[in-house]
XYZ file of C-alpha atoms in Angstrom:
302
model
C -23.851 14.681 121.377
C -23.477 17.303 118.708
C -21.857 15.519 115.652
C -22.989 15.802 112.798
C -21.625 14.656 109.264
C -18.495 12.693 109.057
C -17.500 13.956 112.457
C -17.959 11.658 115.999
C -17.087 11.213 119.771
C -16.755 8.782 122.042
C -20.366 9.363 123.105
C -21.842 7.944 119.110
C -18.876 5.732 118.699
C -19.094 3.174 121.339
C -23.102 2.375 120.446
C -22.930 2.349 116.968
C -18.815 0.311 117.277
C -18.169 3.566 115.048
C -14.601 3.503 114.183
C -12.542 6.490 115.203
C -11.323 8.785 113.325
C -8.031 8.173 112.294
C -4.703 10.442 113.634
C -1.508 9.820 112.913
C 1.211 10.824 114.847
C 2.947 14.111 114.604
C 6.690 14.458 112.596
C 8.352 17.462 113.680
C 7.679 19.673 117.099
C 7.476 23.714 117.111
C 10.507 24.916 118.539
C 9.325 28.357 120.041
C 13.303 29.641 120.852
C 14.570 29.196 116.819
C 11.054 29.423 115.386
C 11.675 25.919 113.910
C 10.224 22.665 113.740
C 12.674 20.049 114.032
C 12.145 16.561 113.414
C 10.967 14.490 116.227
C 13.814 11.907 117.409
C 11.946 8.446 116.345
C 10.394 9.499 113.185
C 12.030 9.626 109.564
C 13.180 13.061 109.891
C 15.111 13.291 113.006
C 18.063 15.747 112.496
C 16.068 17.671 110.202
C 14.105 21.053 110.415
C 12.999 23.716 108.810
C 11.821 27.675 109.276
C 8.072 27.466 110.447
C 6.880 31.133 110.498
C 3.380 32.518 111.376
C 3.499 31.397 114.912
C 3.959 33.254 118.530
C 3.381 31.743 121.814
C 3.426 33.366 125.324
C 3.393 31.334 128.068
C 2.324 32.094 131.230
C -0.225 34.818 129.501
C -2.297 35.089 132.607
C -1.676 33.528 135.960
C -3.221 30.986 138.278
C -5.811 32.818 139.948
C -7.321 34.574 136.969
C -7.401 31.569 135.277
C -9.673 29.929 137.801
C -12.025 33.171 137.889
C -12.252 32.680 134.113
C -13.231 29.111 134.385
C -15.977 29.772 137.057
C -16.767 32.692 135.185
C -17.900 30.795 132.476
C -19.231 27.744 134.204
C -21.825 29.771 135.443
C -23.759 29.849 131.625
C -24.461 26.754 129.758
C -22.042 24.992 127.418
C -23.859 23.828 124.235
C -23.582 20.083 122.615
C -20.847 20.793 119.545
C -19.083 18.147 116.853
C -16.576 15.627 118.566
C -17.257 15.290 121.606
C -16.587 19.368 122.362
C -19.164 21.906 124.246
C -18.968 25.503 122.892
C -19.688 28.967 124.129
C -20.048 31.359 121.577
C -19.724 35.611 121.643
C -19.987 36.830 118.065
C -22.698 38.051 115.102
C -24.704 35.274 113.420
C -23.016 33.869 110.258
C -24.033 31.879 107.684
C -20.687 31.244 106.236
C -21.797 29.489 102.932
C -24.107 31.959 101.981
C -21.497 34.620 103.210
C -24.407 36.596 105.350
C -23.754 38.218 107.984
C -25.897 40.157 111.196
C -25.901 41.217 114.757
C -28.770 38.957 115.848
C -29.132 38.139 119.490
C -24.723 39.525 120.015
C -24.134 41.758 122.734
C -20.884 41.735 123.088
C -17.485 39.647 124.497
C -17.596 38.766 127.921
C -16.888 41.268 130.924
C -13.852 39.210 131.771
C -12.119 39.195 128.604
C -11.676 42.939 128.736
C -8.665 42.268 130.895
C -7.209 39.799 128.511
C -7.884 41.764 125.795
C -5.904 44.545 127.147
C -2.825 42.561 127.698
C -2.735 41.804 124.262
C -1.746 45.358 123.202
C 1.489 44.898 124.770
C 2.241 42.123 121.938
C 3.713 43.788 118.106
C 2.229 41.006 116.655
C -0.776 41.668 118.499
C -0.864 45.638 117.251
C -4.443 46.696 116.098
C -6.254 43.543 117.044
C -9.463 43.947 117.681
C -11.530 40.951 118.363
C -15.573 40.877 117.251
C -15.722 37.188 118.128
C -14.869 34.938 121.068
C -15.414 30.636 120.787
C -15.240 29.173 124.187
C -14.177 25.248 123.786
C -14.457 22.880 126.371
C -12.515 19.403 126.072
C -13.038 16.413 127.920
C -11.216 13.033 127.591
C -14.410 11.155 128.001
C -16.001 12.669 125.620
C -13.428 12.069 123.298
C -12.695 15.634 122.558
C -10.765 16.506 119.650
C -10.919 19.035 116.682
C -10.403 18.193 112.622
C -7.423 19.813 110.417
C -9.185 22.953 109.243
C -8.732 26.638 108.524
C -10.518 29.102 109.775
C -12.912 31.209 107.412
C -11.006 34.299 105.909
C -14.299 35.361 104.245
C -15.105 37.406 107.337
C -12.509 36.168 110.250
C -8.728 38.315 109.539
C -5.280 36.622 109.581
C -4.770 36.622 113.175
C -5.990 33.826 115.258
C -5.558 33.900 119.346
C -6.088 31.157 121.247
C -5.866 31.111 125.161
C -5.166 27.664 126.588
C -6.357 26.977 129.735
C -6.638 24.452 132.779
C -4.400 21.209 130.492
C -1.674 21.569 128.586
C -2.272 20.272 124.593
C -0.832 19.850 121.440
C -2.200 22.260 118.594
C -1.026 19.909 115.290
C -0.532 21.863 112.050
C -0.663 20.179 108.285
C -0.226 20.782 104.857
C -2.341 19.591 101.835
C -0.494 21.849 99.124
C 1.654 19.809 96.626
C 4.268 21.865 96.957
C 7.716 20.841 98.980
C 9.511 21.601 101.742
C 13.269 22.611 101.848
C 14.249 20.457 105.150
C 18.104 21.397 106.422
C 20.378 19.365 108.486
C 20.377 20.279 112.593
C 23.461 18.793 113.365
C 26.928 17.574 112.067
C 28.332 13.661 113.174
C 31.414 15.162 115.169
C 29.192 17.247 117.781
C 25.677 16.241 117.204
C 25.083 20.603 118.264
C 22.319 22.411 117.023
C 22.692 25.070 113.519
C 22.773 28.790 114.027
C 19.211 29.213 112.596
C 20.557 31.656 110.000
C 22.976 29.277 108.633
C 19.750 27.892 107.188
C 19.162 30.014 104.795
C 22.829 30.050 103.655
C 23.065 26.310 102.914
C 23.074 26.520 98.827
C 20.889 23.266 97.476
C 22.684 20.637 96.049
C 22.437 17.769 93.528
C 22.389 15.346 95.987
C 19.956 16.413 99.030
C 20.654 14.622 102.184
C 24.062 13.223 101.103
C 27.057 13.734 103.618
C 29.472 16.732 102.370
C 33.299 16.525 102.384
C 32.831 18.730 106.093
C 30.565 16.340 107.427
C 27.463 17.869 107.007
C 24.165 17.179 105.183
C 23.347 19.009 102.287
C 19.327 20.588 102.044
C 16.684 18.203 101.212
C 12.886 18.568 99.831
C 9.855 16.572 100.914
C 6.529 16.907 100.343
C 4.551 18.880 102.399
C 2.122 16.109 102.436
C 4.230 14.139 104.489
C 4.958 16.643 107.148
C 2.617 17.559 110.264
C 4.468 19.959 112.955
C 3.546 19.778 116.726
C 3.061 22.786 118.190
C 3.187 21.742 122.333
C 0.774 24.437 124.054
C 1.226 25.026 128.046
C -1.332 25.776 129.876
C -2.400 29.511 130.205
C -0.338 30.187 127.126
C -1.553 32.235 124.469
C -0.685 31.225 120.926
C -0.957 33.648 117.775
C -1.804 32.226 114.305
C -0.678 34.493 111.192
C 0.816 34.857 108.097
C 1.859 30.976 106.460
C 0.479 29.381 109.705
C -2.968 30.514 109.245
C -3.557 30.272 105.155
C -1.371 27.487 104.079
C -1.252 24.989 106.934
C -4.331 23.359 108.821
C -4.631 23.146 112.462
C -6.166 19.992 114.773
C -6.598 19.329 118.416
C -6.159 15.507 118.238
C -7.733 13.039 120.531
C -4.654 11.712 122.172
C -3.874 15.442 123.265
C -6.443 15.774 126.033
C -5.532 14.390 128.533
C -8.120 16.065 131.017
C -10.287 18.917 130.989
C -9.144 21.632 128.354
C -10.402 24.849 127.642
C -9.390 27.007 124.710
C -10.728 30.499 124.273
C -10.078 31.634 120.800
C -10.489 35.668 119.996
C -11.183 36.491 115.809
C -10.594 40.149 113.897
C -12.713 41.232 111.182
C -11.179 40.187 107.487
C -10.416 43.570 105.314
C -13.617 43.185 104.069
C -15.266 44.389 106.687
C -12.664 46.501 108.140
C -11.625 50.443 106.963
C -11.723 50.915 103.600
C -13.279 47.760 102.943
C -16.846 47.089 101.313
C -18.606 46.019 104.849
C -16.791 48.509 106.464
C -19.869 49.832 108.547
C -21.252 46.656 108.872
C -17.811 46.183 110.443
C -18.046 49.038 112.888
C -21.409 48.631 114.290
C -20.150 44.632 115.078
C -16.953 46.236 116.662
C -18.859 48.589 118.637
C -20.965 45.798 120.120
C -18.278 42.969 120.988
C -15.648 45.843 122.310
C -18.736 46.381 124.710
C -17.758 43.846 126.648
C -21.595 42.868 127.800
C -22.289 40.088 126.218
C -23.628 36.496 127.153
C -23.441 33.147 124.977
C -25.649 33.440 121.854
């Protein structure tokens, strides 16, 4: 297999009786209708959520048929070993991310068949201007144990928006928080009707001394946790396409657990330039000539 480190499958567990990494379960769940995450019904903070921005999700971004062209598509070049237990394809310059060096080498550009994709995603405002000059193909298996570590993504070269095209299983993408800062959680429902907030009456709902005590209306006043204690769920379809920005892409980390693949699972993750090396910035033709290669859309696995 391809783990290295800290980092294992099920192919280096089972000789060595490696333990597994550990995962706990996930809190709250990604509401993408209110834009909340809302606290799952058997944990701690059921009737509880709270405004979790930085996130869009499209489902349905490409249909059946194209999905399966994709998929045999890229079946047809090799899949390289990669940490726990995944197999990688990957379309972008050669980085050494630690050194913060950066060139070309053997890229030629995205794949012919994400120019289509690509295209669609103009039609998306968060979306505007995106212009990828990298593209990860992951490929999941349960056998393998597939699964991915909390993490961000580099901002050193990669920009704030992440895309991520889910296809042939459905997943959970699972978000967390290491900051010691807290969370403002707000009641979802009142004991007479047990119904769902208005979303904007969050941000209305003055703190009080007592958070979580029952008001003289019935209602629960705001409460803080730590944001150590809460992981959000974001449930991803299959051939959705989820966006990562803003708060969900530099203050919270994002897994692929274990548990989550259920079958074969292929994500296909798209990356912009950082401001570094876009217009105005100090790479900026560095930038251009990497641009000009990937939005070629000629390239094979490097």
């Amino acid at each position: 297999c391809g783990c290295k480190g800290i980092r294992s499958c099920l192919l280096c567990e089972r000789p060595m009786q490696a333990a597994p990494p550990p995962q706990g379960e996930d809190n709250f769940t990604y509401c993408p209708a209110t834009g909340l995450a809302k606290g799952n019904e058997h944990s701690e903070f059921a009737g509880w959520a709270f405004p979790f921005p930085g996130v869009l999700l499209m489902e349905e971004f490409i249909g059946e048929d194209e999905e399966s062209e994709i998929v045999e598509l890229m079946d047809r070049d090799d899949w390289k070993p990669s940490q726990s237990g995944r197999k990688k394809q990957d379309y972008g310059p050669k980085v050494n991310f630690k050194k913060q060096r950066l060139k070309a080498g053997s890229f030629t550009g995205l794949p012919s068949f994400s120019k289509k994709i690509v295209a669609q995603m103009e039609a998306c405002s968060v979306l505007g201007g995106f212009l990828p000059v990298e593209q990860c193909n992951l490929d999941y298996m349960p056998e393998r144990g597939s699964a991915i570590d909390p993490h961000f993504d580099d901002w050193w070269l990669w920009g704030e928006r992440l895309v991520s095209l889910n296809l042939l299983s459905e997943t959970v993408l699972s978000m967390s928080c290491d900051s010691e800062d807290s969370i403002q959680l707000f009641p979802t429902s009142s004991k007479e009707n047990r119904e769902l907030n208005p979303p904007g009456s969050f941000t209305q709902t003055p703190p009080c001394q007592n958070p979580g005590e029952e008001g003289p209306n019935g209602t629960l006043s705001p409460r803080l946790v730590p944001s150590q204690e809460v992981t959000v769920a974001i449930p991803l379809p299959r051939r959705c396409l989820v966006v990562l920005y803003g708060e969900a892409r530099y203050r919270w980390k994002h897994a692929i657990h274990r548990r989550h693949i259920q079958r074969r699972r292929i994500c296909v993750t798209f990356r912009e330039l950082s401001e570094e090396f876009s217009a105005g910035g100090r790479h900026e033709e560095l930038g251009k000539e990497l641009l000009g290669i990937a939005l070629s859309f000629q390239g094979r696995p490097v």
